[in-house]
Amino acid sequence: DKLNHCLSSCEIANGCGKQIADALGFIKEVRDLFYGDVEWVLSWILTKEQQDDVHDIIQGGSFQDSGDDFAANLEGLECAKQSGGCECCCKKLYSD
């Protein structure tokens, strides 16, 4: 997941500019946080099966997940400045 965040951010920065990549990454992580909160509220009123269905649809995230994703997005912006290309740079950072 972090590799994909890095790659996406890097490729968008190279294709559309750093500001666009930064804005899109920010919007996505805020959305994930919001939906994560929605899931938490719904967990009080839905059955486990219903919660699983909701999660599959809205895919919210935790604060920790979003923080890690923000960091990977920023790494992608840095990789966009490197001459070796996005894939090489991001794989160095996030390969198993």
GROMACS .gro file of C-alpha atoms in nm:
model
   96
    1ASP     CA    1   0.000   0.000   0.000
    2LYS     CA    2   0.276   0.247   0.089
    3LEU     CA    3   0.459   0.161  -0.232
    4ASN     CA    4   0.144   0.244  -0.429
    5HIS     CA    5   0.104   0.574  -0.245
    6CYS     CA    6   0.464   0.665  -0.320
    7LEU     CA    7   0.435   0.567  -0.687
    8SER     CA    8   0.105   0.749  -0.739
    9SER     CA    9   0.228   1.066  -0.578
   10CYS     CA   10   0.553   1.059  -0.775
   11GLU     CA   11   0.386   0.991  -1.109
   12ILE     CA   12   0.120   1.257  -1.058
   13ALA     CA   13   0.389   1.508  -0.956
   14ASN     CA   14   0.584   1.429  -1.272
   15GLY     CA   15   0.276   1.446  -1.495
   16CYS     CA   16   0.073   1.727  -1.339
   17GLY     CA   17   0.301   1.903  -1.095
   18LYS     CA   18   0.382   1.883  -0.726
   19GLN     CA   19   0.090   2.100  -0.613
   20ILE     CA   20  -0.168   1.881  -0.786
   21ALA     CA   21  -0.011   1.561  -0.647
   22ASP     CA   22   0.003   1.712  -0.298
   23ALA     CA   23  -0.360   1.829  -0.314
   24LEU     CA   24  -0.491   1.495  -0.443
   25GLY     CA   25  -0.302   1.303  -0.174
   26PHE     CA   26  -0.436   1.533   0.096
   27ILE     CA   27  -0.795   1.505  -0.027
   28LYS     CA   28  -0.777   1.125  -0.039
   29GLU     CA   29  -0.639   1.092   0.314
   30VAL     CA   30  -0.895   1.335   0.458
   31ARG     CA   31  -1.166   1.133   0.285
   32ASP     CA   32  -1.029   0.811   0.434
   33LEU     CA   33  -1.022   0.964   0.783
   34PHE     CA   34  -1.380   1.087   0.746
   35TYR     CA   35  -1.505   0.748   0.630
   36GLY     CA   36  -1.308   0.581   0.907
   37ASP     CA   37  -1.503   0.793   1.156
   38VAL     CA   38  -1.829   0.708   0.980
   39GLU     CA   39  -1.744   0.339   1.012
   40TRP     CA   40  -1.670   0.380   1.382
   41VAL     CA   41  -2.010   0.543   1.442
   42LEU     CA   42  -2.188   0.277   1.238
   43SER     CA   43  -2.011   0.004   1.437
   44TRP     CA   44  -2.235   0.096   1.730
   45ILE     CA   45  -2.556   0.029   1.538
   46LEU     CA   46  -2.477  -0.233   1.272
   47THR     CA   47  -2.416  -0.605   1.298
   48LYS     CA   48  -2.065  -0.736   1.223
   49GLU     CA   49  -2.180  -0.858   0.881
   50GLN     CA   50  -2.327  -0.517   0.800
   51GLN     CA   51  -2.008  -0.347   0.919
   52ASP     CA   52  -1.803  -0.566   0.684
   53ASP     CA   53  -2.031  -0.472   0.394
   54VAL     CA   54  -1.999  -0.101   0.477
   55HIS     CA   55  -1.621  -0.127   0.504
   56ASP     CA   56  -1.600  -0.294   0.162
   57ILE     CA   57  -1.796  -0.003   0.015
   58ILE     CA   58  -1.642   0.303   0.181
   59GLN     CA   59  -1.299   0.172   0.287
   60GLY     CA   60  -1.229   0.417   0.565
   61GLY     CA   61  -0.895   0.427   0.739
   62SER     CA   62  -0.749   0.489   1.080
   63PHE     CA   63  -0.548   0.793   1.181
   64GLN     CA   64  -0.230   0.581   1.184
   65ASP     CA   65  -0.300   0.449   0.833
   66SER     CA   66  -0.360   0.799   0.701
   67GLY     CA   67  -0.045   0.928   0.868
   68ASP     CA   68   0.159   0.650   0.708
   69ASP     CA   69  -0.006   0.721   0.373
   70PHE     CA   70   0.072   1.095   0.404
   71ALA     CA   71   0.437   1.004   0.467
   72ALA     CA   72   0.447   0.775   0.163
   73ASN     CA   73   0.287   1.050  -0.048
   74LEU     CA   74   0.559   1.293   0.062
   75GLU     CA   75   0.827   1.037  -0.022
   76GLY     CA   76   0.672   1.012  -0.368
   77LEU     CA   77   0.703   1.387  -0.412
   78GLU     CA   78   1.070   1.359  -0.321
   79CYS     CA   79   1.115   1.068  -0.561
   80ALA     CA   80   0.973   1.284  -0.841
   81LYS     CA   81   1.283   1.500  -0.804
   82GLN     CA   82   1.519   1.204  -0.851
   83SER     CA   83   1.665   1.116  -1.188
   84GLY     CA   84   1.620   0.738  -1.149
   85GLY     CA   85   1.244   0.749  -1.191
   86CYS     CA   86   0.948   0.686  -0.963
   87GLU     CA   87   0.949   0.309  -0.966
   88CYS     CA   88   1.316   0.274  -0.879
   89CYS     CA   89   1.303   0.534  -0.601
   90CYS     CA   90   0.980   0.412  -0.440
   91LYS     CA   91   1.083   0.046  -0.458
   92LYS     CA   92   1.404   0.130  -0.274
   93LEU     CA   93   1.191   0.282   0.004
   94TYR     CA   94   0.902   0.038   0.023
   95SER     CA   95   1.006  -0.301  -0.115
   96ASP     CA   96   0.988  -0.595   0.122
   0.00000   0.00000   0.00000
